[in-house]
Short mmCIF file of N, CA and C in Angstrom, two decimals:
data_model
loop_
_atom_site.label_atom_id
_atom_site.label_comp_id
_atom_site.label_asym_id
_atom_site.label_seq_id
_atom_site.Cartn_x
_atom_site.Cartn_y
_atom_site.Cartn_z
N GLN A 1 148.71 223.15 360.57
CA GLN A 1 147.83 222.01 360.53
C GLN A 1 146.38 222.42 360.25
N ARG A 2 145.99 223.54 360.79
CA ARG A 2 144.60 223.99 360.58
C ARG A 2 144.34 224.27 359.09
N ALA A 3 145.31 224.87 358.42
CA ALA A 3 145.14 225.15 356.99
C ALA A 3 144.96 223.87 356.20
N ILE A 4 145.67 222.83 356.58
CA ILE A 4 145.55 221.53 355.90
C ILE A 4 144.16 220.96 356.13
N LEU A 5 143.71 220.97 357.38
CA LEU A 5 142.38 220.43 357.69
C LEU A 5 141.28 221.22 356.98
N ASP A 6 141.42 222.54 356.95
CA ASP A 6 140.43 223.37 356.24
C ASP A 6 140.41 223.04 354.75
N TYR A 7 141.60 222.88 354.17
CA TYR A 7 141.68 222.55 352.75
C TYR A 7 141.00 221.22 352.46
N ILE A 8 141.30 220.20 353.28
CA ILE A 8 140.71 218.88 353.08
C ILE A 8 139.19 218.96 353.16
N GLU A 9 138.70 219.63 354.16
CA GLU A 9 137.24 219.72 354.36
C GLU A 9 136.58 220.38 353.15
N ASN A 10 137.17 221.43 352.63
CA ASN A 10 136.61 222.11 351.45
C ASN A 10 136.77 221.29 350.19
N ASP A 11 137.94 220.68 350.02
CA ASP A 11 138.23 219.93 348.81
C ASP A 11 137.39 218.65 348.70
N SER A 12 137.09 218.03 349.83
CA SER A 12 136.33 216.77 349.80
C SER A 12 134.86 216.97 349.45
N LYS A 13 134.37 218.20 349.59
CA LYS A 13 132.99 218.54 349.23
C LYS A 13 131.97 217.60 349.87
N GLY A 14 132.20 217.24 351.13
CA GLY A 14 131.26 216.39 351.85
C GLY A 14 131.40 214.91 351.61
N GLU A 15 132.26 214.52 350.68
CA GLU A 15 132.48 213.10 350.40
C GLU A 15 133.29 212.49 351.55
N SER A 16 132.98 211.24 351.89
CA SER A 16 133.74 210.55 352.93
C SER A 16 135.17 210.36 352.46
N TYR A 17 136.11 210.49 353.40
CA TYR A 17 137.52 210.32 353.06
C TYR A 17 138.28 209.72 354.22
N LYS A 18 139.41 209.14 353.88
CA LYS A 18 140.33 208.61 354.88
C LYS A 18 141.46 209.62 355.02
N PHE A 19 141.92 209.84 356.25
CA PHE A 19 142.98 210.81 356.51
C PHE A 19 144.15 210.07 357.15
N VAL A 20 145.30 210.07 356.47
CA VAL A 20 146.48 209.32 356.89
C VAL A 20 147.64 210.29 357.07
N ASN A 21 148.49 210.05 358.07
CA ASN A 21 149.56 210.99 358.38
C ASN A 21 150.92 210.31 358.45
N PHE A 22 151.86 210.84 357.69
CA PHE A 22 153.26 210.39 357.73
C PHE A 22 154.10 211.58 358.19
N THR A 23 153.81 212.03 359.39
CA THR A 23 154.54 213.16 359.96
C THR A 23 155.09 212.73 361.32
N ILE A 24 156.07 213.47 361.78
CA ILE A 24 156.72 213.15 363.05
C ILE A 24 155.74 213.41 364.19
N PRO A 25 155.58 212.53 365.17
CA PRO A 25 156.23 211.22 365.23
C PRO A 25 155.58 210.25 364.25
N SER A 26 156.40 209.61 363.46
CA SER A 26 155.92 208.72 362.40
C SER A 26 155.01 207.64 362.96
N LEU A 27 153.95 207.41 362.24
CA LEU A 27 152.98 206.36 362.55
C LEU A 27 152.29 206.54 363.89
N GLN A 28 152.24 207.77 364.38
CA GLN A 28 151.47 208.08 365.59
C GLN A 28 150.60 209.30 365.28
N PRO A 29 149.44 209.05 364.68
CA PRO A 29 148.61 210.15 364.17
C PRO A 29 147.67 210.79 365.19
N GLU A 30 147.86 210.53 366.48
CA GLU A 30 146.91 211.02 367.48
C GLU A 30 146.71 212.53 367.46
N GLY A 31 147.76 213.29 367.23
CA GLY A 31 147.64 214.75 367.18
C GLY A 31 146.73 215.19 366.05
N TRP A 32 146.93 214.61 364.88
CA TRP A 32 146.09 214.94 363.73
C TRP A 32 144.65 214.52 363.99
N GLN A 33 144.46 213.34 364.58
CA GLN A 33 143.11 212.85 364.87
C GLN A 33 142.39 213.80 365.84
N TYR A 34 143.12 214.25 366.85
CA TYR A 34 142.54 215.19 367.81
C TYR A 34 142.08 216.47 367.11
N LEU A 35 142.95 217.04 366.28
CA LEU A 35 142.61 218.28 365.59
C LEU A 35 141.43 218.10 364.64
N GLN A 36 141.43 216.99 363.91
CA GLN A 36 140.32 216.75 362.97
C GLN A 36 139.00 216.59 363.73
N LYS A 37 139.04 215.84 364.81
CA LYS A 37 137.83 215.63 365.61
C LYS A 37 137.35 216.94 366.23
N TYR A 38 138.28 217.79 366.65
CA TYR A 38 137.95 219.07 367.27
C TYR A 38 137.32 220.04 366.27
N TYR A 39 137.97 220.22 365.11
CA TYR A 39 137.51 221.20 364.13
C TYR A 39 136.42 220.68 363.20
N TYR A 40 136.45 219.38 362.90
CA TYR A 40 135.49 218.81 361.95
C TYR A 40 134.94 217.49 362.49
N PRO A 41 134.15 217.55 363.56
CA PRO A 41 133.67 216.32 364.19
C PRO A 41 132.81 215.45 363.27
N ASN A 42 132.14 216.06 362.30
CA ASN A 42 131.31 215.26 361.39
C ASN A 42 132.12 214.51 360.35
N SER A 43 133.37 214.86 360.17
CA SER A 43 134.23 214.18 359.20
C SER A 43 135.16 213.18 359.86
N TYR A 44 135.29 213.25 361.18
CA TYR A 44 136.25 212.41 361.89
C TYR A 44 135.85 210.93 361.82
N GLY A 45 136.86 210.10 361.55
CA GLY A 45 136.67 208.66 361.60
C GLY A 45 135.97 208.05 360.41
N LYS A 46 135.70 208.83 359.39
CA LYS A 46 135.05 208.28 358.20
C LYS A 46 136.10 207.68 357.27
N ASN A 47 135.66 206.81 356.42
CA ASN A 47 136.52 206.22 355.40
C ASN A 47 135.84 206.38 354.06
N GLY A 48 136.59 206.17 353.02
CA GLY A 48 136.03 206.24 351.68
C GLY A 48 137.10 205.96 350.66
N ASP A 49 136.76 206.12 349.41
CA ASP A 49 137.71 205.88 348.33
C ASP A 49 138.63 207.07 348.11
N LEU A 50 138.40 208.13 348.84
CA LEU A 50 139.24 209.32 348.77
C LEU A 50 140.18 209.29 349.97
N ILE A 51 141.48 209.49 349.72
CA ILE A 51 142.47 209.45 350.80
C ILE A 51 143.30 210.72 350.74
N TYR A 52 143.44 211.37 351.89
CA TYR A 52 144.34 212.52 352.03
C TYR A 52 145.49 212.08 352.91
N ILE A 53 146.72 212.38 352.48
CA ILE A 53 147.91 211.95 353.20
C ILE A 53 148.80 213.16 353.48
N THR A 54 149.16 213.36 354.75
CA THR A 54 150.16 214.38 355.09
C THR A 54 151.52 213.70 355.15
N ILE A 55 152.51 214.34 354.53
CA ILE A 55 153.87 213.80 354.48
C ILE A 55 154.83 214.91 354.86
N GLU A 56 155.56 214.69 355.95
CA GLU A 56 156.50 215.69 356.42
C GLU A 56 157.76 215.71 355.55
N GLN A 57 158.34 216.90 355.40
CA GLN A 57 159.58 217.05 354.65
C GLN A 57 160.65 216.16 355.26
N GLY A 58 161.46 215.54 354.44
CA GLY A 58 162.57 214.74 354.92
C GLY A 58 162.26 213.26 355.12
N VAL A 59 161.03 212.85 354.83
CA VAL A 59 160.72 211.42 354.93
C VAL A 59 161.48 210.71 353.82
N TYR A 60 162.17 209.62 354.18
CA TYR A 60 162.91 208.87 353.17
C TYR A 60 161.94 208.30 352.14
N PRO A 61 162.26 208.46 350.85
CA PRO A 61 161.36 207.99 349.80
C PRO A 61 161.00 206.51 349.93
N VAL A 62 161.93 205.69 350.38
CA VAL A 62 161.62 204.26 350.50
C VAL A 62 160.49 204.03 351.51
N TRP A 63 160.49 204.79 352.61
CA TRP A 63 159.43 204.66 353.60
C TRP A 63 158.12 205.24 353.08
N GLU A 64 158.21 206.40 352.46
CA GLU A 64 157.01 207.01 351.89
C GLU A 64 156.33 206.07 350.91
N ASN A 65 157.11 205.48 350.00
CA ASN A 65 156.55 204.55 349.02
C ASN A 65 155.95 203.32 349.68
N LYS A 66 156.62 202.81 350.72
CA LYS A 66 156.10 201.63 351.42
C LYS A 66 154.77 201.95 352.10
N TRP A 67 154.73 203.07 352.84
CA TRP A 67 153.51 203.44 353.56
C TRP A 67 152.35 203.67 352.61
N ILE A 68 152.61 204.35 351.50
CA ILE A 68 151.56 204.59 350.52
C ILE A 68 151.13 203.26 349.89
N GLY A 69 152.10 202.40 349.59
CA GLY A 69 151.79 201.08 349.04
C GLY A 69 150.94 200.24 349.97
N ASP A 70 151.15 200.40 351.27
CA ASP A 70 150.36 199.65 352.26
C ASP A 70 148.88 200.05 352.23
N LEU A 71 148.55 201.18 351.65
CA LEU A 71 147.16 201.63 351.55
C LEU A 71 146.40 200.90 350.44
N GLY A 72 147.12 200.16 349.61
CA GLY A 72 146.51 199.49 348.47
C GLY A 72 146.74 200.29 347.21
N LYS A 73 146.07 199.89 346.17
CA LYS A 73 146.25 200.55 344.88
C LYS A 73 145.52 201.88 344.86
N THR A 74 146.29 202.96 344.73
CA THR A 74 145.72 204.31 344.70
C THR A 74 146.31 205.10 343.54
N ARG A 75 145.59 206.12 343.16
CA ARG A 75 146.05 207.02 342.09
C ARG A 75 146.19 208.42 342.69
N LEU A 76 147.34 209.04 342.45
CA LEU A 76 147.58 210.39 342.93
C LEU A 76 146.75 211.38 342.09
N GLU A 77 145.90 212.14 342.76
CA GLU A 77 145.09 213.16 342.10
C GLU A 77 145.82 214.50 342.07
N ASN A 78 146.36 214.91 343.22
CA ASN A 78 147.15 216.14 343.26
C ASN A 78 147.95 216.19 344.55
N GLU A 79 148.86 217.13 344.60
CA GLU A 79 149.70 217.32 345.77
C GLU A 79 149.90 218.81 345.98
N ARG A 80 149.79 219.24 347.24
CA ARG A 80 149.98 220.65 347.61
C ARG A 80 150.95 220.72 348.77
N LYS A 81 151.63 221.86 348.90
CA LYS A 81 152.54 222.07 350.02
C LYS A 81 151.93 223.08 350.99
N PHE A 82 152.08 222.75 352.26
CA PHE A 82 151.70 223.64 353.35
C PHE A 82 152.92 223.74 354.26
N GLY A 83 153.74 224.73 354.03
CA GLY A 83 154.98 224.85 354.80
C GLY A 83 155.89 223.66 354.53
N LEU A 84 156.23 222.91 355.57
CA LEU A 84 157.11 221.75 355.43
C LEU A 84 156.35 220.45 355.24
N ILE A 85 155.04 220.54 355.06
CA ILE A 85 154.22 219.34 354.91
C ILE A 85 153.58 219.31 353.53
N ARG A 86 153.68 218.17 352.89
CA ARG A 86 152.99 217.95 351.62
C ARG A 86 151.67 217.24 351.91
N LEU A 87 150.67 217.57 351.15
CA LEU A 87 149.37 216.92 351.25
C LEU A 87 149.06 216.28 349.91
N GLN A 88 148.90 214.97 349.93
CA GLN A 88 148.52 214.25 348.71
C GLN A 88 147.05 213.89 348.79
N LYS A 89 146.40 214.04 347.65
CA LYS A 89 145.04 213.57 347.50
C LYS A 89 145.10 212.36 346.58
N ARG A 90 144.62 211.22 347.07
CA ARG A 90 144.66 209.98 346.31
C ARG A 90 143.27 209.38 346.24
N VAL A 91 143.04 208.58 345.20
CA VAL A 91 141.77 207.89 345.02
C VAL A 91 142.08 206.40 344.92
N VAL A 92 141.30 205.61 345.66
CA VAL A 92 141.46 204.15 345.61
C VAL A 92 141.04 203.67 344.23
N GLU A 93 141.88 202.86 343.62
CA GLU A 93 141.55 202.28 342.32
C GLU A 93 140.98 200.88 342.54
N LYS A 94 139.90 200.62 341.86
CA LYS A 94 139.23 199.31 342.02
C LYS A 94 139.40 198.47 340.80
#
């Protein structure tokens, strides 16, 4: 998890971003929120047109697509793997 948070912090280059998690336990992001607030308190709780999404291996595609769709219209910029977790970088389309 730390490698993911470090990557996001460096990749965002200080731009505000939203951080969303589709990892077990599904739809309970408190662990990720705690880690982000602990390691990067200045980035915690910010929003923006940039969205980073963690997706655990084995998530059913129908749920993944629904959850991503619930974020609104976004464009996938890139995707990286960190062990069993994929990290997507998306940009809100206006």
